[in-house]
Every structure is written in structure tokens, then in C-alpha cells.
Short mmCIF file of C-alpha atoms in Angstrom, two decimals:
data_model
loop_
_atom_site.label_atom_id
_atom_site.label_comp_id
_atom_site.label_asym_id
_atom_site.label_seq_id
_atom_site.Cartn_x
_atom_site.Cartn_y
_atom_site.Cartn_z
CA MET X 1 95.16 97.34 74.93
CA LYS X 2 97.21 94.36 75.92
CA LYS X 3 97.01 91.17 73.90
CA VAL X 4 97.77 88.05 75.83
CA LYS X 5 97.97 84.53 74.67
CA ALA X 6 95.17 82.65 76.32
CA GLN X 7 96.40 79.88 78.56
CA LEU X 8 93.54 77.73 77.47
CA ARG X 9 92.92 74.35 78.93
CA ARG X 10 91.68 71.52 76.81
CA GLY X 11 87.94 71.71 76.22
CA LYS X 12 85.47 69.00 77.28
CA ASN X 13 85.62 67.38 73.84
CA GLY X 14 89.40 67.36 73.81
CA GLU X 15 89.70 70.29 71.42
CA SER X 16 92.76 72.43 71.98
CA VAL X 17 91.98 76.10 71.41
CA THR X 18 95.03 78.32 71.32
CA LYS X 19 93.50 81.35 69.63
CA SER X 20 94.78 84.61 71.03
CA ILE X 21 92.23 86.12 73.40
CA ASP X 22 92.44 89.67 74.70
CA PHE X 23 91.92 89.53 78.47
CA GLY X 24 92.26 93.31 78.86
CA PRO X 25 92.79 94.34 82.49
CA LEU X 26 91.79 90.86 83.71
CA ALA X 27 95.22 89.53 82.68
CA ASP X 28 96.94 91.45 85.47
CA TRP X 29 94.23 91.45 88.10
CA VAL X 30 94.42 89.35 91.23
CA GLY X 31 90.65 88.74 91.42
CA PHE X 32 90.33 87.10 88.00
CA ASN X 33 93.53 85.05 88.35
CA LEU X 34 92.49 83.88 91.81
CA ARG X 35 89.18 82.63 90.41
CA MET X 36 90.87 80.92 87.43
CA ALA X 37 93.39 79.17 89.73
CA GLN X 38 90.65 78.09 92.16
CA GLU X 39 88.47 76.70 89.34
CA ALA X 40 91.37 74.81 87.76
CA ALA X 41 92.40 73.35 91.15
CA PHE X 42 88.80 72.39 91.96
CA GLU X 43 88.39 70.72 88.57
CA ALA X 44 91.64 68.77 89.05
CA PHE X 45 90.52 67.58 92.51
CA SER X 46 87.10 66.62 91.09
CA HIS X 47 88.78 64.57 88.40
CA ARG X 48 91.08 62.87 90.92
CA SER X 49 88.26 61.99 93.32
CA LYS X 50 85.52 61.10 90.85
CA ASP X 51 85.73 57.35 91.58
CA ILE X 52 84.71 58.00 95.19
CA GLY X 53 81.41 59.40 93.89
CA GLU X 54 81.46 62.31 96.33
CA SER X 55 81.46 66.01 95.47
CA PRO X 56 84.92 67.47 96.18
CA GLY X 57 83.16 70.47 97.74
CA ARG X 58 82.24 68.17 100.65
CA PHE X 59 85.85 67.49 101.59
CA GLY X 60 86.40 70.63 103.69
CA THR X 61 83.05 70.21 105.43
CA LEU X 62 83.69 66.55 106.33
CA THR X 63 87.23 67.32 107.55
CA LEU X 64 86.05 70.16 109.79
CA ILE X 65 83.30 68.01 111.34
CA ALA X 66 85.77 65.12 111.86
CA ARG X 67 88.32 67.39 113.56
CA ASN X 68 85.75 69.23 115.67
CA PRO X 69 83.12 66.67 116.76
CA GLY X 70 79.96 68.40 117.98
CA ILE X 71 80.68 71.59 116.02
CA SER X 72 77.56 73.71 115.45
CA GLN X 73 76.38 74.71 111.98
CA THR X 74 77.19 78.38 112.72
CA GLU X 75 80.77 77.59 113.72
CA LEU X 76 81.11 75.31 110.71
CA SER X 77 79.83 77.91 108.24
CA LEU X 78 82.25 80.52 109.58
CA ALA X 79 85.23 78.14 109.59
CA ASN X 80 84.38 77.00 106.08
CA GLY X 81 84.00 80.48 104.57
CA ARG X 82 80.34 79.99 103.69
CA ASP X 83 77.30 81.70 105.07
CA LYS X 84 74.85 79.57 107.02
CA SER X 85 72.16 79.60 104.33
CA SER X 86 74.47 78.06 101.73
CA LEU X 87 75.87 75.53 104.23
CA THR X 88 72.44 74.25 105.38
CA PRO X 89 71.59 72.32 102.16
CA VAL X 90 75.11 70.82 102.15
CA VAL X 91 74.70 69.53 105.72
CA GLU X 92 71.16 68.30 104.99
CA ASP X 93 72.44 66.35 102.00
CA LEU X 94 75.25 64.77 104.10
CA VAL X 95 72.72 63.84 106.83
CA ARG X 96 70.29 62.33 104.28
CA ARG X 97 73.06 60.20 102.80
CA GLY X 98 74.13 58.94 106.24
CA LEU X 99 77.60 60.58 106.35
CA VAL X 100 76.82 63.10 109.10
CA ALA X 101 74.65 62.83 112.23
CA ARG X 102 72.93 65.98 113.48
CA LYS X 103 71.75 66.26 117.09
CA ARG X 104 69.86 69.01 118.87
CA VAL X 105 71.82 70.66 121.67
CA ASN X 106 69.83 70.34 124.90
CA SER X 107 70.76 73.78 126.19
CA ASP X 108 69.61 75.53 122.99
CA LYS X 109 66.83 73.99 120.93
CA ARG X 110 67.77 76.00 117.82
CA THR X 111 71.34 74.70 117.74
CA TYR X 112 72.49 71.43 116.20
CA SER X 113 75.77 69.66 116.83
CA LEU X 114 77.36 67.68 114.02
CA HIS X 115 79.32 64.42 114.03
CA LEU X 116 80.62 62.07 111.35
CA THR X 117 79.05 58.62 111.14
CA ALA X 118 81.17 55.51 110.49
CA ALA X 119 80.26 55.82 106.78
CA GLY X 120 81.27 59.49 106.87
CA LYS X 121 84.65 58.55 108.34
CA ARG X 122 85.24 55.97 105.59
CA THR X 123 84.35 58.47 102.84
CA LEU X 124 86.57 61.12 104.42
CA ALA X 125 89.52 58.69 104.58
CA GLN X 126 89.17 58.02 100.82
CA MET X 127 88.86 61.72 100.02
CA THR X 128 91.86 62.57 102.20
CA ARG X 129 94.03 60.20 100.16
CA CYS X 130 92.95 61.99 96.95
CA ALA X 131 93.48 65.38 98.59
CA ARG X 132 97.05 64.47 99.57
CA GLN X 133 97.84 63.53 95.95
CA HIS X 134 96.17 66.75 94.79
CA GLU X 135 98.32 68.77 97.23
CA ARG X 136 101.46 67.10 95.90
CA SER X 137 100.56 68.13 92.35
CA LEU X 138 99.84 71.71 93.54
CA ASP X 139 103.21 71.72 95.34
CA ALA X 140 104.93 70.60 92.13
CA VAL X 141 103.46 73.60 90.28
CA ILE X 142 104.12 76.15 93.03
CA GLY X 143 107.57 74.96 94.09
CA GLN X 144 108.57 74.03 97.63
CA ARG X 145 110.62 77.18 98.24
CA TYR X 146 107.74 79.49 97.56
CA ARG X 147 104.87 77.44 99.02
CA LYS X 148 104.88 78.88 102.54
CA GLN X 149 104.73 82.48 101.37
CA PHE X 150 101.98 81.65 98.87
CA ILE X 151 99.78 80.05 101.56
CA ALA X 152 100.45 82.96 103.94
CA THR X 153 99.22 85.39 101.27
CA LEU X 154 96.07 83.35 100.64
CA LYS X 155 95.38 83.35 104.40
CA ARG X 156 95.86 87.13 104.58
CA ILE X 157 93.35 87.62 101.72
CA ALA X 158 90.80 85.34 103.43
CA ALA X 159 91.20 87.18 106.74
CA GLU X 160 91.66 90.81 105.69
CA ILE X 161 89.99 91.60 102.37
CA GLU X 162 87.05 94.01 102.64
CA MET J 1 97.05 67.18 115.62
CA LYS J 2 97.59 70.83 115.00
CA LYS J 3 95.33 73.37 116.65
CA VAL J 4 94.96 76.60 114.79
CA LYS J 5 93.07 79.69 115.75
CA ALA J 6 90.28 80.13 113.24
CA GLN J 7 90.61 83.32 111.27
CA LEU J 8 86.89 83.74 111.37
CA ARG J 9 85.15 86.53 109.58
CA ARG J 10 82.18 88.22 111.12
CA GLY J 11 78.95 86.24 110.64
CA LYS J 12 75.90 87.54 108.76
CA ASN J 13 74.33 88.77 111.99
CA GLY J 14 77.48 90.57 113.07
CA GLU J 15 78.47 87.94 115.62
CA SER J 16 82.18 87.57 116.06
CA VAL J 17 83.13 83.94 116.59
CA THR J 18 86.72 83.48 117.70
CA LYS J 19 86.45 79.99 119.10
CA SER J 20 89.45 77.88 118.31
CA ILE J 21 88.69 75.52 115.45
CA ASP J 22 90.95 72.63 114.52
CA PHE J 23 91.50 72.77 110.73
CA GLY J 24 93.68 69.65 110.73
CA PRO J 25 95.65 69.28 107.49
CA LEU J 26 93.47 71.94 105.78
CA ALA J 27 95.39 74.67 107.63
CA ASP J 28 98.53 74.03 105.56
CA TRP J 29 97.00 72.91 102.29
CA VAL J 30 97.00 75.06 99.19
CA GLY J 31 93.63 73.78 97.93
CA PHE J 32 91.63 74.81 101.00
CA ASN J 33 93.40 78.17 101.39
CA LEU J 34 92.92 78.93 97.69
CA ARG J 35 89.19 78.34 98.04
CA MET J 36 88.92 80.42 101.23
CA ALA J 37 90.81 83.34 99.60
CA GLN J 38 88.68 83.12 96.44
CA GLU J 39 85.42 83.07 98.43
CA ALA J 40 86.45 86.02 100.61
CA ALA J 41 87.54 88.03 97.55
CA PHE J 42 84.32 87.18 95.70
CA GLU J 43 82.23 88.20 98.70
CA ALA J 44 84.11 91.51 99.01
CA PHE J 45 83.57 92.25 95.31
CA SER J 46 79.86 91.33 95.63
CA HIS J 47 79.50 93.75 98.52
CA ARG J 48 81.29 96.51 96.62
CA SER J 49 79.21 96.09 93.47
CA LYS J 50 75.81 95.38 95.01
CA ASP J 51 74.39 98.83 94.11
CA ILE J 52 74.87 98.02 90.41
CA GLY J 53 72.43 95.13 90.83
CA GLU J 54 74.55 92.79 88.74
CA SER J 55 76.09 89.49 89.83
CA PRO J 56 79.88 89.91 90.22
CA GLY J 57 80.28 86.58 88.46
CA ARG J 58 79.21 88.35 85.24
CA PHE J 59 82.15 90.75 85.29
CA GLY J 60 84.71 88.44 83.67
CA THR J 61 82.21 87.33 81.04
CA LEU J 62 81.22 90.89 80.08
CA THR J 63 84.87 92.01 79.94
CA LEU J 64 85.88 89.12 77.69
CA ILE J 65 82.98 89.79 75.28
CA ALA J 66 83.78 93.53 75.24
CA ARG J 67 87.47 92.91 74.49
CA ASN J 68 86.81 90.21 71.90
CA PRO J 69 83.70 91.26 69.95
CA GLY J 70 82.24 88.33 68.02
CA ILE J 71 83.82 85.74 70.33
CA SER J 72 82.11 82.33 70.18
CA GLN J 73 80.65 80.62 73.26
CA THR J 74 83.28 77.88 73.03
CA GLU J 75 86.16 80.38 73.01
CA LEU J 76 84.51 82.33 75.83
CA SER J 77 84.01 79.25 78.02
CA LEU J 78 87.66 78.22 77.62
CA ALA J 79 88.99 81.74 78.25
CA ASN J 80 86.76 82.09 81.30
CA GLY J 81 87.69 78.76 82.90
CA ARG J 82 84.19 77.36 82.68
CA ASP J 83 82.86 74.50 80.64
CA LYS J 84 80.35 75.31 77.93
CA SER J 85 77.38 73.80 79.77
CA SER J 86 77.84 76.08 82.80
CA LEU J 87 78.45 79.13 80.59
CA THR J 88 75.32 78.68 78.45
CA PRO J 89 72.78 79.72 81.15
CA VAL J 90 74.98 82.74 82.04
CA VAL J 91 75.00 83.90 78.40
CA GLU J 92 71.28 83.24 78.02
CA ASP J 93 70.56 85.35 81.09
CA LEU J 94 72.72 88.22 79.75
CA VAL J 95 70.92 88.02 76.36
CA ARG J 96 67.48 87.96 78.02
CA ARG J 97 68.33 91.07 80.04
CA GLY J 98 69.59 92.92 76.97
CA LEU J 99 73.28 93.17 77.93
CA VAL J 100 74.60 90.78 75.28
CA ALA J 101 73.55 90.21 71.65
CA ARG J 102 73.98 86.73 70.21
CA LYS J 103 74.13 86.16 66.43
CA ARG J 104 74.37 83.00 64.41
CA VAL J 105 77.60 82.69 62.38
CA ASN J 106 76.64 82.24 58.71
CA SER J 107 79.42 79.78 57.98
CA ASP J 108 78.44 77.49 60.87
CA LYS J 109 74.82 77.34 61.96
CA ARG J 110 75.70 75.81 65.35
CA THR J 111 78.04 78.65 66.33
CA TYR J 112 76.99 81.96 67.87
CA SER J 113 79.05 85.13 68.03
CA LEU J 114 78.63 87.41 71.05
CA HIS J 115 78.69 91.21 71.34
CA LEU J 116 77.90 93.68 74.12
CA THR J 117 74.86 95.92 73.61
CA ALA J 118 74.94 99.61 74.61
CA ALA J 119 73.31 98.63 77.94
CA GLY J 120 75.95 95.91 78.39
CA LYS J 121 78.72 98.47 77.85
CA ARG J 122 77.21 100.80 80.48
CA THR J 123 76.90 97.98 83.03
CA LEU J 124 80.46 96.86 82.32
CA ALA J 125 81.79 100.43 82.82
CA GLN J 126 80.14 100.56 86.27
CA MET J 127 81.45 97.11 87.22
CA THR J 128 84.95 97.98 86.02
CA ARG J 129 85.04 100.95 88.43
CA CYS J 130 84.12 98.62 91.32
CA ALA J 131 86.65 96.04 90.13
CA ARG J 132 89.44 98.64 90.12
CA GLN J 133 88.64 99.57 93.74
CA HIS J 134 88.51 95.87 94.61
CA GLU J 135 91.93 95.32 93.01
CA ARG J 136 93.37 98.20 95.04
CA SER J 137 92.14 96.62 98.27
CA LEU J 138 93.59 93.25 97.20
CA ASP J 139 96.90 94.99 96.40
CA ALA J 140 96.90 96.55 99.85
CA VAL J 141 96.61 93.09 101.44
CA ILE J 142 99.16 91.39 99.18
CA GLY J 143 101.73 94.18 99.03
CA GLN J 144 103.08 95.71 95.85
CA ARG J 145 106.49 94.04 96.08
CA TYR J 146 105.02 90.57 96.08
CA ARG J 147 102.05 91.07 93.76
CA LYS J 148 103.73 90.06 90.48
CA GLN J 149 105.03 86.76 91.82
CA PHE J 150 101.65 85.98 93.39
CA ILE J 151 99.80 86.52 90.09
CA ALA J 152 102.42 84.47 88.21
CA THR J 153 101.85 81.57 90.62
CA LEU J 154 98.06 81.77 90.20
CA LYS J 155 98.53 81.71 86.40
CA ARG J 156 100.79 78.66 86.65
CA ILE J 157 98.19 76.81 88.72
CA ALA J 158 95.43 77.69 86.21
CA ALA J 159 97.57 76.53 83.28
CA GLU J 160 99.41 73.51 84.68
CA ILE J 161 97.52 71.75 87.46
CA GLU J 162 96.32 68.28 86.55
#
């Protein structure tokens, strides 16, 4: 049984807990470490963008709509790695708050096309600035030499894991 | 503006969408690719463990309680990369379903210590078998030669990103 020193982040109340935690097999597993890295990165981006008052989870969605005006919800959910049922409330929230406009496609009454509004474009521009800073801090941790290979591996997991 | 071919996974209804999507800066950003890899890995683990009838998100929590009997909720939330408020409903659900026992610590009435029940140990054993298979399929994607460096990078992100 492997004892590892927990790499514990500071708790919400600022307490620093450095007690030794036994992670067992989790310590050397990709799945657990991938989740821990994703949660830490998401939290850091949330912190960086909190003044904008927008959930950081909306950044990918807004960027994909901006880059692909008229994209359908099905295309968006696939591009964004979410199934359609979990994307629908996200899009509805963005429409309600005036950041995204949703139009029915004439040729198919069940399909909607999505566009950013002027307010959506302004919010996205603010979030993109935060995201660029966030990427620079991720780059500083990963190291420039190794970055390309790291991203290639993440892409392979997203595309190939079964 | 960079056009990239979307590495789209098959949709819920089996449709294969290979339309070219413009990911803009997301294509080369660590943050977005980390999230896409994490979501694909989580979905694959969910699929693999669905016969157990347990949420895959419980696996880390059950393993950490099993390896550290008597762990407090604060220690658990820090070790598991979640803040205490998002861990509390997870623990309450596990207690309600008889997988985890929660006891008050005599020396501190506000602190609970956590243990797995016999049912919790059985569920964890089943999930661990699925997790081992899942790790093997992740290893096959990542490649054995590169695995150690990949995990080390994920650990650095979890520990250092700000």
C-alpha cells in the first residue's frame, strides 16, 4: 500500500492541510489525475474570470458559436463534448440572458441555428482575455518544450478512449 | 483563423457528424483540451461501470475513505479536489444508501469521521475492477513510454496552477 503525500490545495477558509493521505491506486492512475488537473484548472479560470460575472463553463460554448455562426445545437453539443440534453439548458440560459440568439431553420422546423448577440460578443471578448492569461499560467506549469505533446495526448484521449 | 476538423464522437443516436467545425483558439489551448479529455474519459468510465448502478463520480470518494478509515470530510474534500460544500451532498447520499458510515468525533462535535460499510466495500471492489479496465484502455491510448511524464504533468497542474 503506497503512502503518498497529498498535494493539497488551500481550503476555502485558507487552512493549509498537509496531512499524509493514502491515495492507493488513484495516485498512479490517469483517470483520477486527469480529473484533479481539470478541476484545479477550472477553479483557477473561475477565479480569474469572476469579475466578469459569467460562468467559465460558458466560454467554450460562446467561442464555438462565435466561430461558427448558425451552428445547430447538435453540432455544438458534439463539438463541445457534451450530449444534447446537458447542452440545452446552457443554451436556454444564454438565450434568456441575451447573449445568444436562437432561430428556427426554415428547412427543418426541429433545428435551431445559434448566433452571438452584440452583448454575447462583448462578454466573449472579456472572457477571451481571461482565458489567454489562464493559458499563459498553464503554459508556465507545463513548460513550452512539452506543451505540444501534452495537448496531442489530450486530443487522442478525447478522440479515441472507449 | 484556423480551421480544424472536428474530432467528433458519435452522437447519442449513433449519428456520425464529421462536419468541419472551427475551434478557433480552443484548438491549441490546454484548458479546453483538458476538459474534452476529462469528459471523454469520464463518459467511457460511466459506460464501463453502468451495470454496477453507481455513479462513477463516487469511485474516488469511496477509494479515499477505504484507504483512510476515519478520514474527516474536510480532509476528504481537499484530497478529492472538491470544496466541502460540493462534497457534503455526495457523502450524505452515500450514507443514506448504506455505503458509508459517518460518526461524530468525540473531541470535536462539528467533525465527522467516515468509514466504508460492508456494502460500501463490495461496491468499491466492483468499481475498482471497472477502473482497472478503464486505466488499461487509457494506457493503450497514451502509450506506456509516455504515461509517467503525462501523469507527472497532470499532478503539476493540480498542485501548481493559480
